[in-house]
Amino acid sequence: MRNFEKNIRKVEPYVPGEQPQKKVIKLNTNENPYPPAPKVAEILETMDIDNFRLYPDPAAAELVKALADYYQVGEDQVFTGVGSDDVLAMCFLTFFNSEKPVYFPDITYSFYKVWAELYKIPYKLQTLNEEFRIVPSDYYGENGGVIFPNPNAPTGLYEELDVIEDIIFHNRDVIVIIDEAYVDFAGRSAVELIDKYDNLIVVQTFSKARSMAGMRIGYAISNPLLIKYLNDVKYSFNSYTMNRVSQLCGVSAVQDQEYFEACVHKIIDTREWVKKKLTDLGFSCLDSMSNFIFAMHPEYDAKELFAALKEHDIYVRYWGSERIEQYLRITIGTREEMEVLLAFLKEYMKK
Ligand SMILES: *Cc1c(COP(=O)(O)O)cnc(C)c1O
């Protein structure tokens, strides 16, 4: 072993879903099947490219203002980043500096573990119950912070706000982060609790419900003090994170409320329809409140099904990890895409 090896930070990186270069039915990374709001296309047409010479606004003030207006909070209560992955990474760095372990579920967004390892933060996985639900009392113990998504990923299960509040209430001495990447497909957001609990941070993204995964926009809503701490860390890391185009498009997307709601409703309708169709085919589907369905079939091996689908250019997500080795996560695409998926499954099961 070379001597420098011992000083190298070695990490096992997060594995993102595949981004194939050919055209496929892409149901593997929870992207939105519909284009971004029309206002986004409009603003791009009028954009002054000469401004690319200049650094972007490090505070992304216009976008912060648009989000503050949308959520009816102060501009000092919004933090933006390059996708919520960036926001979450900043949150781990800023808030999780205890010797005690940070708590998150055993089955959840697999990036949490990666950040904990990267920053050398101790963590403890809390086992979801048999129905893959969070057990609030598991989060009552002494810890260095709590993070989980609501709805959870990859289960899609949503916990009502009283469950979320119970966990925040029992953790007043640490920071609790609720990752709401999919909340627009589900129900009430924990944003309404931020005035009540000074230890709460809610993180959201433009990648899923707002059809802008390619623009990389994420944000956190909290109280001014925690947002200040986040900004201090951000400015100590990289000040010009979000580029000009993303900032501009982000503002337009937030302003197009009507289009956003229509898209979300279409996806929810398709989700409920697909859930029923999959159930008719013998699948067991968790009651997802998200833009994906987590499903298993008692008679067909998930790994084989995943491979067969891929062979036919239908991409879904499969992990094969403990407790979920028989599950596939299927993103909700357009109605037409889901029809192709269902037709394939029907054929597959005839054999
Ligand atoms: C998709 C996702 C994110 C990351 O989204 P960004 O594209 O980085 O904004 C964060 N958390 C969960 C649970 C997700 O599913």
Short mmCIF file of C-alpha atoms and ligand atoms in Angstrom, two decimals:
data_model
loop_
_atom_site.label_atom_id
_atom_site.label_comp_id
_atom_site.label_asym_id
_atom_site.label_seq_id
_atom_site.Cartn_x
_atom_site.Cartn_y
_atom_site.Cartn_z
CA MET A 1 0.00 0.00 0.00
CA ARG A 2 1.34 3.44 -0.89
CA ASN A 3 1.85 5.75 2.07
CA PHE A 4 -0.58 8.41 0.84
CA GLU A 5 -3.37 5.85 0.86
CA LYS A 6 -3.90 6.15 4.60
CA ASN A 7 -4.67 9.87 4.25
CA ILE A 8 -7.24 9.49 1.56
CA ARG A 9 -10.92 9.83 2.45
CA LYS A 10 -12.40 6.62 1.17
CA VAL A 11 -16.12 6.51 0.58
CA GLU A 12 -18.62 4.16 -0.90
CA PRO A 13 -20.54 6.55 -3.14
CA TYR A 14 -24.26 6.84 -3.61
CA VAL A 15 -25.40 5.01 -6.75
CA PRO A 16 -27.83 7.15 -8.74
CA GLY A 17 -30.44 5.59 -11.01
CA GLU A 18 -29.25 4.97 -14.53
CA GLN A 19 -29.59 7.77 -17.12
CA PRO A 20 -29.57 5.78 -20.39
CA GLN A 21 -28.58 7.68 -23.52
CA LYS A 22 -31.09 5.86 -25.71
CA LYS A 23 -34.82 6.44 -25.63
CA VAL A 24 -36.51 4.16 -23.10
CA ILE A 25 -39.60 4.17 -20.94
CA LYS A 26 -37.85 5.69 -18.00
CA LEU A 27 -39.51 4.83 -14.72
CA ASN A 28 -36.35 4.50 -12.63
CA THR A 29 -35.51 7.88 -11.05
CA ASN A 30 -38.88 9.43 -10.17
CA GLU A 31 -38.60 12.18 -12.74
CA ASN A 32 -41.79 13.90 -13.83
CA PRO A 33 -43.07 12.71 -17.24
CA TYR A 34 -44.47 16.17 -18.06
CA PRO A 35 -42.45 19.20 -19.19
CA PRO A 36 -41.77 22.14 -16.85
CA ALA A 37 -44.25 25.01 -16.66
CA PRO A 38 -44.77 26.99 -19.90
CA LYS A 39 -43.52 30.11 -18.10
CA VAL A 40 -40.11 28.40 -17.90
CA ALA A 41 -39.89 28.11 -21.69
CA GLU A 42 -40.96 31.76 -22.01
CA ILE A 43 -38.28 33.06 -19.67
CA LEU A 44 -35.59 31.04 -21.44
CA GLU A 45 -36.48 32.72 -24.73
CA THR A 46 -35.94 36.19 -23.31
CA MET A 47 -32.79 35.35 -21.36
CA ASP A 48 -29.78 37.62 -21.89
CA ILE A 49 -26.87 35.33 -22.62
CA ASP A 50 -24.37 38.16 -22.27
CA ASN A 51 -24.94 37.87 -18.51
CA PHE A 52 -23.25 34.47 -18.51
CA ARG A 53 -19.99 36.43 -18.17
CA LEU A 54 -21.01 37.33 -14.66
CA TYR A 55 -21.23 35.19 -11.57
CA PRO A 56 -24.77 34.40 -10.50
CA ASP A 57 -26.33 35.96 -7.41
CA PRO A 58 -24.81 33.88 -4.59
CA ALA A 59 -27.94 34.41 -2.48
CA ALA A 60 -30.32 33.47 -5.33
CA ALA A 61 -32.44 36.34 -3.97
CA GLU A 62 -35.16 36.26 -6.65
CA LEU A 63 -35.72 32.57 -6.18
CA VAL A 64 -35.66 32.90 -2.39
CA LYS A 65 -38.27 35.65 -2.67
CA ALA A 66 -40.50 33.57 -4.95
CA LEU A 67 -40.34 30.63 -2.53
CA ALA A 68 -40.88 32.86 0.52
CA ASP A 69 -44.01 34.29 -1.14
CA TYR A 70 -45.23 30.83 -2.06
CA TYR A 71 -44.86 29.45 1.48
CA GLN A 72 -45.82 32.72 3.21
CA VAL A 73 -42.57 32.83 5.18
CA GLY A 74 -39.81 35.43 5.49
CA GLU A 75 -37.00 35.58 2.94
CA ASP A 76 -34.63 34.83 5.82
CA GLN A 77 -36.42 31.49 6.24
CA VAL A 78 -35.42 30.03 2.87
CA PHE A 79 -32.14 28.41 1.85
CA THR A 80 -31.49 27.24 -1.71
CA GLY A 81 -29.08 24.72 -3.15
CA VAL A 82 -28.17 22.74 -6.23
CA GLY A 83 -30.87 20.14 -5.87
CA SER A 84 -32.05 18.99 -2.48
CA ASP A 85 -29.06 16.64 -2.42
CA ASP A 86 -26.88 19.73 -2.08
CA VAL A 87 -29.21 21.20 0.56
CA LEU A 88 -29.23 17.93 2.51
CA ALA A 89 -25.43 17.59 2.29
CA MET A 90 -25.14 21.14 3.72
CA CYS A 91 -27.63 20.23 6.46
CA PHE A 92 -25.60 17.17 7.50
CA LEU A 93 -22.45 19.28 7.62
CA THR A 94 -24.11 22.12 9.53
CA PHE A 95 -26.36 20.34 12.01
CA PHE A 96 -25.08 16.86 12.65
CA ASN A 97 -21.95 17.38 14.71
CA SER A 98 -22.76 15.39 17.82
CA GLU A 99 -20.97 12.34 19.18
CA LYS A 100 -24.39 10.74 19.45
CA PRO A 101 -25.80 8.93 16.44
CA VAL A 102 -28.11 10.54 13.93
CA TYR A 103 -31.27 8.47 13.53
CA PHE A 104 -32.85 7.52 10.23
CA PRO A 105 -34.88 4.53 9.00
CA ASP A 106 -33.26 1.28 7.81
CA ILE A 107 -35.19 1.53 4.56
CA THR A 108 -34.97 5.06 3.26
CA TYR A 109 -33.14 7.37 0.85
CA SER A 110 -29.76 5.70 0.60
CA PHE A 111 -27.86 8.99 0.38
CA TYR A 112 -28.25 9.66 4.14
CA LYS A 113 -25.88 6.85 4.97
CA VAL A 114 -23.40 8.05 2.36
CA TRP A 115 -23.27 11.60 3.78
CA ALA A 116 -22.95 10.25 7.32
CA GLU A 117 -19.99 8.12 6.22
CA LEU A 118 -18.46 10.94 4.19
CA TYR A 119 -18.55 13.37 7.11
CA LYS A 120 -17.79 10.67 9.68
CA ILE A 121 -21.07 11.29 11.51
CA PRO A 122 -22.20 8.39 13.72
CA TYR A 123 -25.65 7.10 12.78
CA LYS A 124 -28.16 4.48 13.78
CA LEU A 125 -30.71 2.86 11.51
CA GLN A 126 -34.18 2.54 13.05
CA THR A 127 -36.05 -0.43 11.68
CA LEU A 128 -39.35 0.29 9.96
CA ASN A 129 -42.15 -1.97 11.18
CA GLU A 130 -43.54 -4.95 9.25
CA GLU A 131 -45.70 -2.62 7.16
CA PHE A 132 -42.63 -0.49 6.37
CA ARG A 133 -43.90 2.31 8.59
CA ILE A 134 -41.89 4.57 10.87
CA VAL A 135 -42.37 3.83 14.58
CA PRO A 136 -42.23 7.26 16.28
CA SER A 137 -41.02 5.94 19.67
CA ASP A 138 -37.90 4.56 17.96
CA TYR A 139 -36.86 8.19 17.58
CA TYR A 140 -37.32 9.20 21.24
CA GLY A 141 -33.88 8.08 22.39
CA GLU A 142 -30.86 10.35 22.83
CA ASN A 143 -29.48 11.10 19.42
CA GLY A 144 -27.46 13.57 17.41
CA GLY A 145 -30.32 14.49 15.08
CA VAL A 146 -33.09 12.91 13.05
CA ILE A 147 -33.72 12.78 9.33
CA PHE A 148 -36.27 10.96 7.19
CA PRO A 149 -38.33 11.62 4.09
CA ASN A 150 -42.09 12.10 4.20
CA PRO A 151 -43.38 10.38 2.12
CA ASN A 152 -40.58 7.90 2.69
CA ALA A 153 -38.56 6.58 -0.23
CA PRO A 154 -38.62 4.01 -1.73
CA THR A 155 -41.82 2.92 0.05
CA GLY A 156 -43.88 5.99 -0.85
CA LEU A 157 -45.64 5.80 2.52
CA TYR A 158 -46.77 9.11 3.97
CA GLU A 159 -47.09 9.82 7.68
CA GLU A 160 -49.72 12.27 8.86
CA LEU A 161 -48.46 15.49 10.44
CA ASP A 162 -49.32 14.40 13.99
CA VAL A 163 -46.83 11.53 13.63
CA ILE A 164 -44.18 13.93 12.30
CA GLU A 165 -44.93 16.41 15.08
CA ASP A 166 -44.62 13.70 17.70
CA ILE A 167 -41.08 12.93 16.52
CA ILE A 168 -40.10 16.61 16.41
CA PHE A 169 -41.62 17.16 19.86
CA HIS A 170 -39.51 14.37 21.35
CA ASN A 171 -36.31 15.78 19.85
CA ARG A 172 -36.29 19.42 20.93
CA ASP A 173 -32.54 19.34 21.69
CA VAL A 174 -31.44 18.25 18.22
CA ILE A 175 -32.24 19.22 14.65
CA VAL A 176 -34.97 17.25 12.88
CA ILE A 177 -34.90 17.32 9.07
CA ILE A 178 -37.97 16.27 7.10
CA ASP A 179 -37.08 15.54 3.48
CA GLU A 180 -40.26 16.35 1.56
CA ALA A 181 -39.12 15.51 -1.97
CA TYR A 182 -42.54 13.95 -2.67
CA VAL A 183 -44.90 15.81 -0.36
CA ASP A 184 -46.78 17.56 -3.17
CA PHE A 185 -48.12 14.15 -4.23
CA ALA A 186 -49.14 13.30 -0.67
CA GLY A 187 -50.64 15.70 1.82
CA ARG A 188 -49.84 18.39 4.36
CA SER A 189 -46.28 19.66 4.57
CA ALA A 190 -44.36 20.06 7.83
CA VAL A 191 -43.67 23.67 6.74
CA GLU A 192 -46.73 24.58 8.81
CA LEU A 193 -44.83 23.47 11.95
CA ILE A 194 -41.75 25.66 11.54
CA ASP A 195 -43.03 28.49 13.73
CA LYS A 196 -43.93 26.04 16.47
CA TYR A 197 -40.63 24.11 16.57
CA ASP A 198 -37.28 25.88 16.38
CA ASN A 199 -35.45 22.58 15.72
CA LEU A 200 -37.24 21.77 12.45
CA ILE A 201 -35.95 21.99 8.89
CA VAL A 202 -38.08 21.06 5.89
CA VAL A 203 -36.28 20.26 2.64
CA GLN A 204 -37.94 20.20 -0.78
CA THR A 205 -36.94 20.01 -4.43
CA PHE A 206 -37.91 21.09 -7.95
CA SER A 207 -36.85 17.68 -9.28
CA LYS A 208 -40.04 15.70 -8.82
CA ALA A 209 -43.35 17.59 -8.70
CA ARG A 210 -41.95 20.60 -10.60
CA SER A 211 -40.47 18.64 -13.52
CA MET A 212 -37.03 20.22 -13.22
CA ALA A 213 -34.57 17.52 -12.14
CA GLY A 214 -32.18 18.74 -14.84
CA MET A 215 -32.06 22.26 -13.40
CA ARG A 216 -30.86 21.12 -9.97
CA ILE A 217 -32.89 23.25 -7.56
CA GLY A 218 -33.57 22.37 -3.96
CA TYR A 219 -34.41 24.39 -0.86
CA ALA A 220 -34.90 24.31 2.87
CA ILE A 221 -37.50 26.16 4.93
CA SER A 222 -36.85 26.81 8.59
CA ASN A 223 -36.46 29.65 11.09
CA PRO A 224 -34.04 32.53 10.39
CA LEU A 225 -31.42 31.27 12.85
CA LEU A 226 -31.03 27.79 11.34
CA ILE A 227 -31.10 29.27 7.82
CA LYS A 228 -28.27 31.61 8.84
CA TYR A 229 -26.20 28.67 10.09
CA LEU A 230 -26.81 26.88 6.80
CA ASN A 231 -25.75 29.93 4.81
CA ASP A 232 -22.59 30.32 6.89
CA VAL A 233 -21.58 26.78 5.97
CA LYS A 234 -22.58 27.19 2.33
CA TYR A 235 -20.45 30.35 2.00
CA SER A 236 -17.55 28.48 3.56
CA PHE A 237 -17.86 25.76 0.97
CA ASN A 238 -18.89 27.24 -2.37
CA SER A 239 -20.70 30.58 -2.64
CA TYR A 240 -21.85 30.56 -6.27
CA THR A 241 -23.68 27.28 -6.25
CA MET A 242 -26.80 27.80 -8.32
CA ASN A 243 -26.28 29.01 -11.88
CA ARG A 244 -28.14 31.89 -13.49
CA VAL A 245 -30.35 29.78 -15.70
CA SER A 246 -31.59 27.65 -12.82
CA GLN A 247 -32.35 30.69 -10.70
CA LEU A 248 -34.33 32.27 -13.50
CA CYS A 249 -36.25 29.12 -14.40
CA GLY A 250 -36.90 28.37 -10.75
CA VAL A 251 -38.69 31.68 -10.23
CA SER A 252 -40.90 31.11 -13.28
CA ALA A 253 -41.77 27.59 -12.19
CA VAL A 254 -42.92 28.72 -8.74
CA GLN A 255 -45.10 31.43 -10.27
CA ASP A 256 -46.96 28.96 -12.48
CA GLN A 257 -49.12 27.52 -9.73
CA GLU A 258 -51.97 26.37 -11.93
CA TYR A 259 -49.81 24.27 -14.24
CA PHE A 260 -48.02 22.72 -11.27
CA GLU A 261 -51.28 21.64 -9.63
CA ALA A 262 -52.62 20.20 -12.90
CA CYS A 263 -49.44 18.09 -13.36
CA VAL A 264 -49.52 16.82 -9.81
CA HIS A 265 -53.17 15.82 -10.17
CA LYS A 266 -52.52 13.97 -13.40
CA ILE A 267 -49.73 11.98 -11.75
CA ILE A 268 -51.86 11.16 -8.71
CA ASP A 269 -54.70 9.97 -10.95
CA THR A 270 -52.33 7.77 -12.95
CA ARG A 271 -50.78 6.44 -9.75
CA GLU A 272 -54.11 5.32 -8.32
CA TRP A 273 -55.06 3.74 -11.64
CA VAL A 274 -51.73 1.87 -11.94
CA LYS A 275 -51.96 0.70 -8.32
CA LYS A 276 -55.27 -0.92 -9.14
CA LYS A 277 -54.03 -2.46 -12.39
CA LEU A 278 -50.91 -3.89 -10.72
CA THR A 279 -53.03 -5.28 -7.91
CA ASP A 280 -55.28 -6.96 -10.50
CA LEU A 281 -52.13 -8.60 -11.91
CA GLY A 282 -51.37 -10.06 -8.50
CA PHE A 283 -48.84 -7.47 -7.33
CA SER A 284 -48.80 -6.33 -3.77
CA CYS A 285 -48.37 -2.53 -3.78
CA LEU A 286 -47.58 -0.35 -0.79
CA ASP A 287 -50.05 2.52 -0.53
CA SER A 288 -47.74 5.05 -2.11
CA MET A 289 -48.58 8.73 -1.74
CA SER A 290 -45.73 9.63 -4.02
CA ASN A 291 -44.95 9.66 -7.76
CA PHE A 292 -43.82 6.05 -7.69
CA ILE A 293 -45.12 2.67 -6.57
CA PHE A 294 -43.18 0.14 -4.52
CA ALA A 295 -44.47 -3.27 -5.53
CA MET A 296 -43.73 -6.97 -5.32
CA HIS A 297 -45.25 -10.05 -6.88
CA PRO A 298 -45.43 -13.22 -4.78
CA GLU A 299 -44.84 -15.46 -7.81
CA TYR A 300 -42.23 -13.56 -9.80
CA ASP A 301 -38.69 -12.81 -8.77
CA ALA A 302 -38.08 -9.05 -8.67
CA LYS A 303 -34.56 -9.24 -10.01
CA GLU A 304 -35.62 -11.31 -12.99
CA LEU A 305 -38.57 -9.05 -13.65
CA PHE A 306 -36.32 -6.01 -13.46
CA ALA A 307 -33.96 -7.55 -16.03
CA ALA A 308 -36.80 -8.56 -18.35
CA LEU A 309 -38.27 -5.06 -18.23
CA LYS A 310 -34.89 -3.53 -18.97
CA GLU A 311 -34.42 -5.89 -21.89
CA HIS A 312 -37.59 -4.34 -23.30
CA ASP A 313 -36.39 -0.79 -22.66
CA ILE A 314 -38.60 -0.27 -19.63
CA TYR A 315 -36.38 0.98 -16.81
CA VAL A 316 -37.51 0.68 -13.19
CA ARG A 317 -35.44 0.64 -9.99
CA TYR A 318 -34.32 -2.45 -8.14
CA TRP A 319 -31.98 -2.60 -5.14
CA GLY A 320 -31.92 -6.19 -3.98
CA SER A 321 -31.01 -5.07 -0.48
CA GLU A 322 -32.19 -6.62 2.76
CA ARG A 323 -35.97 -6.67 3.38
CA ILE A 324 -36.71 -5.21 -0.07
CA GLU A 325 -35.07 -7.79 -2.32
CA GLN A 326 -38.42 -8.71 -3.86
CA TYR A 327 -39.55 -5.15 -4.52
CA LEU A 328 -39.42 -2.94 -7.59
CA ARG A 329 -39.85 0.80 -7.49
CA ILE A 330 -41.81 2.03 -10.47
CA THR A 331 -42.01 5.74 -11.22
CA ILE A 332 -45.37 7.04 -12.45
CA GLY A 333 -44.94 8.08 -16.08
CA THR A 334 -47.61 9.21 -18.52
CA ARG A 335 -50.73 7.13 -18.83
CA GLU A 336 -49.39 5.83 -22.20
CA GLU A 337 -46.07 4.77 -20.67
CA MET A 338 -47.85 2.95 -17.87
CA GLU A 339 -50.04 1.18 -20.42
CA VAL A 340 -46.90 -0.14 -22.15
CA LEU A 341 -45.57 -1.32 -18.79
CA LEU A 342 -48.82 -3.08 -17.90
CA ALA A 343 -49.08 -4.70 -21.33
CA PHE A 344 -45.55 -6.04 -20.95
CA LEU A 345 -46.28 -7.43 -17.49
CA LYS A 346 -49.40 -9.16 -18.76
CA GLU A 347 -47.43 -10.84 -21.54
CA TYR A 348 -44.61 -11.75 -19.16
CA MET A 349 -47.00 -13.50 -16.82
CA LYS A 350 -48.58 -15.56 -19.58
CA LYS A 351 -45.35 -17.46 -20.13
C1 LIG B 1 -35.05 12.69 -5.37
C2 LIG B 1 -34.79 12.81 -3.91
C3 LIG B 1 -33.91 13.77 -3.40
C4 LIG B 1 -32.97 14.56 -4.25
O1 LIG B 1 -33.50 15.34 -5.15
P1 LIG B 1 -32.67 16.45 -5.90
O2 LIG B 1 -32.83 16.10 -7.33
O3 LIG B 1 -31.25 16.45 -5.46
O4 LIG B 1 -33.37 17.69 -5.51
C5 LIG B 1 -33.81 13.90 -2.03
N1 LIG B 1 -34.48 13.09 -1.19
C6 LIG B 1 -35.29 12.14 -1.65
C7 LIG B 1 -36.01 11.28 -0.68
C8 LIG B 1 -35.46 11.97 -3.02
O5 LIG B 1 -36.23 10.98 -3.47
#
